[in-house]
């Protein structure tokens, strides 16, 4: 059975991904969000989430809070560098291309996409995929 952890699982895309995978029957799905103690905006919250992923095969990073999603990605990378885990990062089309205005969300998502590229080019056993 595939073990999946979804950050930001309590609403929106995260909730739908959790529902879909749970209904498949071949996945053991867990979720973390602010509602159950996984607040990625704090160092302690990110540590808690990283530890909760130790037995997971797939980690879906859906939660967003400024640059905290990038920080969480690097925390996971450092902890699980040599393990065969898959990290799926929910990005955004707003992080792709040049914009005619500055918007914090687009800048944060652009940083996330670049962080994923750097990890993909590392010699890690992790597989990182970005869904935009």
PDB file of C-alpha atoms in Angstrom, residues 1-131:
ATOM      1  CA  UNK A   1       0.000   0.000   0.000  1.00  0.00           C
ATOM      2  CA  UNK A   2       1.339   3.408  -0.995  1.00  0.00           C
ATOM      3  CA  UNK A   3       1.770   5.775   1.965  1.00  0.00           C
ATOM      4  CA  UNK A   4       0.966   9.401   1.123  1.00  0.00           C
ATOM      5  CA  UNK A   5       1.162  12.563   3.239  1.00  0.00           C
ATOM      6  CA  UNK A   6      -0.589  15.746   2.050  1.00  0.00           C
ATOM      7  CA  UNK A   7       0.259  19.115   3.577  1.00  0.00           C
ATOM      8  CA  UNK A   8      -2.605  21.592   3.468  1.00  0.00           C
ATOM      9  CA  UNK A   9      -5.171  18.796   3.269  1.00  0.00           C
ATOM     10  CA  UNK A  10      -8.122  20.440   5.000  1.00  0.00           C
ATOM     11  CA  UNK A  11      -9.566  22.451   2.096  1.00  0.00           C
ATOM     12  CA  UNK A  12      -9.298  23.181  -1.608  1.00  0.00           C
ATOM     13  CA  UNK A  13      -6.936  21.102  -3.754  1.00  0.00           C
ATOM     14  CA  UNK A  14      -5.417  19.333  -0.756  1.00  0.00           C
ATOM     15  CA  UNK A  15      -8.826  18.143   0.438  1.00  0.00           C
ATOM     16  CA  UNK A  16      -9.744  16.927  -3.056  1.00  0.00           C
ATOM     17  CA  UNK A  17      -6.435  15.067  -3.478  1.00  0.00           C
ATOM     18  CA  UNK A  18      -6.931  13.448  -0.064  1.00  0.00           C
ATOM     19  CA  UNK A  19     -10.489  12.415  -0.942  1.00  0.00           C
ATOM     20  CA  UNK A  20      -9.467  11.028  -4.341  1.00  0.00           C
ATOM     21  CA  UNK A  21      -6.539   8.996  -3.015  1.00  0.00           C
ATOM     22  CA  UNK A  22      -8.527   7.725  -0.027  1.00  0.00           C
ATOM     23  CA  UNK A  23     -11.274   6.457  -2.329  1.00  0.00           C
ATOM     24  CA  UNK A  24      -8.802   4.505  -4.500  1.00  0.00           C
ATOM     25  CA  UNK A  25      -8.266   1.903  -1.805  1.00  0.00           C
ATOM     26  CA  UNK A  26      -4.567   1.336  -2.519  1.00  0.00           C
ATOM     27  CA  UNK A  27      -3.257   4.338  -0.581  1.00  0.00           C
ATOM     28  CA  UNK A  28      -2.805   5.009   3.108  1.00  0.00           C
ATOM     29  CA  UNK A  29      -3.336   8.784   3.135  1.00  0.00           C
ATOM     30  CA  UNK A  30      -2.559  11.177   5.983  1.00  0.00           C
ATOM     31  CA  UNK A  31      -2.808  14.925   6.032  1.00  0.00           C
ATOM     32  CA  UNK A  32      -1.405  17.850   7.900  1.00  0.00           C
ATOM     33  CA  UNK A  33      -2.614  21.423   8.138  1.00  0.00           C
ATOM     34  CA  UNK A  34      -2.821  24.221  10.683  1.00  0.00           C
ATOM     35  CA  UNK A  35      -6.049  22.636  11.887  1.00  0.00           C
ATOM     36  CA  UNK A  36      -4.202  19.569  13.189  1.00  0.00           C
ATOM     37  CA  UNK A  37      -0.914  21.131  14.284  1.00  0.00           C
ATOM     38  CA  UNK A  38       1.132  21.320  11.078  1.00  0.00           C
ATOM     39  CA  UNK A  39       1.749  25.052  10.661  1.00  0.00           C
ATOM     40  CA  UNK A  40       4.536  25.424   8.087  1.00  0.00           C
ATOM     41  CA  UNK A  41       5.048  29.107   8.938  1.00  0.00           C
ATOM     42  CA  UNK A  42       7.021  28.144  12.056  1.00  0.00           C
ATOM     43  CA  UNK A  43      10.285  26.227  12.308  1.00  0.00           C
ATOM     44  CA  UNK A  44       8.714  23.903  14.876  1.00  0.00           C
ATOM     45  CA  UNK A  45       5.688  23.280  12.664  1.00  0.00           C
ATOM     46  CA  UNK A  46       7.918  22.372   9.726  1.00  0.00           C
ATOM     47  CA  UNK A  47       9.967  20.022  11.933  1.00  0.00           C
ATOM     48  CA  UNK A  48       6.773  18.300  13.044  1.00  0.00           C
ATOM     49  CA  UNK A  49       5.656  17.862   9.438  1.00  0.00           C
ATOM     50  CA  UNK A  50       9.063  16.553   8.302  1.00  0.00           C
ATOM     51  CA  UNK A  51       9.037  13.951  11.090  1.00  0.00           C
ATOM     52  CA  UNK A  52       5.474  12.923  10.207  1.00  0.00           C
ATOM     53  CA  UNK A  53       6.732  12.074   6.708  1.00  0.00           C
ATOM     54  CA  UNK A  54       9.422   9.618   7.773  1.00  0.00           C
ATOM     55  CA  UNK A  55       7.397   6.519   6.803  1.00  0.00           C
ATOM     56  CA  UNK A  56       5.696   8.061   3.770  1.00  0.00           C
ATOM     57  CA  UNK A  57       6.424   7.099   0.156  1.00  0.00           C
ATOM     58  CA  UNK A  58       4.892  10.230  -1.365  1.00  0.00           C
ATOM     59  CA  UNK A  59       4.711  13.722   0.107  1.00  0.00           C
ATOM     60  CA  UNK A  60       2.372  16.260  -1.497  1.00  0.00           C
ATOM     61  CA  UNK A  61       3.299  19.856  -0.635  1.00  0.00           C
ATOM     62  CA  UNK A  62       0.089  21.786  -1.026  1.00  0.00           C
ATOM     63  CA  UNK A  63       0.211  24.186   1.924  1.00  0.00           C
ATOM     64  CA  UNK A  64       1.347  27.721   1.150  1.00  0.00           C
ATOM     65  CA  UNK A  65       2.428  30.471   3.531  1.00  0.00           C
ATOM     66  CA  UNK A  66       4.846  32.911   1.947  1.00  0.00           C
ATOM     67  CA  UNK A  67       8.255  31.343   1.437  1.00  0.00           C
ATOM     68  CA  UNK A  68       7.500  28.645   4.036  1.00  0.00           C
ATOM     69  CA  UNK A  69       6.673  26.139   1.285  1.00  0.00           C
ATOM     70  CA  UNK A  70      10.220  26.596  -0.087  1.00  0.00           C
ATOM     71  CA  UNK A  71      11.682  26.238   3.406  1.00  0.00           C
ATOM     72  CA  UNK A  72       9.648  23.064   3.973  1.00  0.00           C
ATOM     73  CA  UNK A  73      10.880  21.629   0.677  1.00  0.00           C
ATOM     74  CA  UNK A  74      14.493  22.195   1.707  1.00  0.00           C
ATOM     75  CA  UNK A  75      13.842  20.743   5.174  1.00  0.00           C
ATOM     76  CA  UNK A  76      12.478  17.595   3.521  1.00  0.00           C
ATOM     77  CA  UNK A  77      15.403  17.524   1.096  1.00  0.00           C
ATOM     78  CA  UNK A  78      17.959  17.719   3.897  1.00  0.00           C
ATOM     79  CA  UNK A  79      16.233  15.052   6.000  1.00  0.00           C
ATOM     80  CA  UNK A  80      15.428  12.551   3.252  1.00  0.00           C
ATOM     81  CA  UNK A  81      18.204  13.257   0.704  1.00  0.00           C
ATOM     82  CA  UNK A  82      19.239   9.599   0.422  1.00  0.00           C
ATOM     83  CA  UNK A  83      15.774   8.013   0.558  1.00  0.00           C
ATOM     84  CA  UNK A  84      13.581   6.944  -2.343  1.00  0.00           C
ATOM     85  CA  UNK A  85      10.693   9.257  -1.621  1.00  0.00           C
ATOM     86  CA  UNK A  86       8.639  11.227  -4.114  1.00  0.00           C
ATOM     87  CA  UNK A  87       7.751  14.841  -3.373  1.00  0.00           C
ATOM     88  CA  UNK A  88       4.972  16.412  -5.415  1.00  0.00           C
ATOM     89  CA  UNK A  89       4.912  20.182  -5.113  1.00  0.00           C
ATOM     90  CA  UNK A  90       1.811  22.135  -6.024  1.00  0.00           C
ATOM     91  CA  UNK A  91       3.151  25.214  -7.748  1.00  0.00           C
ATOM     92  CA  UNK A  92       1.300  27.816  -9.754  1.00  0.00           C
ATOM     93  CA  UNK A  93       1.330  29.191 -13.263  1.00  0.00           C
ATOM     94  CA  UNK A  94       1.828  32.600 -11.656  1.00  0.00           C
ATOM     95  CA  UNK A  95       5.427  31.543 -10.945  1.00  0.00           C
ATOM     96  CA  UNK A  96       6.195  30.978 -14.625  1.00  0.00           C
ATOM     97  CA  UNK A  97       7.332  33.694 -17.005  1.00  0.00           C
ATOM     98  CA  UNK A  98       7.796  37.414 -16.633  1.00  0.00           C
ATOM     99  CA  UNK A  99       5.017  39.483 -15.149  1.00  0.00           C
ATOM    100  CA  UNK A 100       4.292  43.152 -15.763  1.00  0.00           C
ATOM    101  CA  UNK A 101       3.825  43.685 -12.047  1.00  0.00           C
ATOM    102  CA  UNK A 102       5.357  42.486  -8.808  1.00  0.00           C
ATOM    103  CA  UNK A 103       3.162  40.227  -6.765  1.00  0.00           C
ATOM    104  CA  UNK A 104       4.436  38.377  -3.667  1.00  0.00           C
ATOM    105  CA  UNK A 105       2.565  35.157  -4.512  1.00  0.00           C
ATOM    106  CA  UNK A 106       4.131  34.952  -7.992  1.00  0.00           C
ATOM    107  CA  UNK A 107       7.599  35.589  -6.548  1.00  0.00           C
ATOM    108  CA  UNK A 108       7.103  32.902  -3.877  1.00  0.00           C
ATOM    109  CA  UNK A 109       5.951  30.356  -6.454  1.00  0.00           C
ATOM    110  CA  UNK A 110       8.839  31.252  -8.781  1.00  0.00           C
ATOM    111  CA  UNK A 111      11.249  30.601  -5.876  1.00  0.00           C
ATOM    112  CA  UNK A 112       9.510  27.269  -5.259  1.00  0.00           C
ATOM    113  CA  UNK A 113       9.864  26.222  -8.902  1.00  0.00           C
ATOM    114  CA  UNK A 114      13.575  27.135  -8.849  1.00  0.00           C
ATOM    115  CA  UNK A 115      14.099  25.234  -5.579  1.00  0.00           C
ATOM    116  CA  UNK A 116      12.531  22.166  -7.196  1.00  0.00           C
ATOM    117  CA  UNK A 117      14.860  22.494 -10.200  1.00  0.00           C
ATOM    118  CA  UNK A 118      17.888  22.658  -7.936  1.00  0.00           C
ATOM    119  CA  UNK A 119      16.803  19.536  -6.057  1.00  0.00           C
ATOM    120  CA  UNK A 120      16.053  17.747  -9.344  1.00  0.00           C
ATOM    121  CA  UNK A 121      19.624  18.512 -10.453  1.00  0.00           C
ATOM    122  CA  UNK A 122      21.179  17.325  -7.201  1.00  0.00           C
ATOM    123  CA  UNK A 123      22.374  13.771  -6.703  1.00  0.00           C
ATOM    124  CA  UNK A 124      19.559  12.997  -4.304  1.00  0.00           C
ATOM    125  CA  UNK A 125      17.456   9.838  -4.346  1.00  0.00           C
ATOM    126  CA  UNK A 126      14.386  12.034  -3.945  1.00  0.00           C
ATOM    127  CA  UNK A 127      12.105  12.507  -6.922  1.00  0.00           C
ATOM    128  CA  UNK A 128      10.617  16.009  -7.030  1.00  0.00           C
ATOM    129  CA  UNK A 129       7.780  16.908  -9.381  1.00  0.00           C
ATOM    130  CA  UNK A 130       6.074  20.295  -9.710  1.00  0.00           C
ATOM    131  CA  UNK A 131       2.421  20.505 -10.692  1.00  0.00           C
TER     132      UNK A 131
END
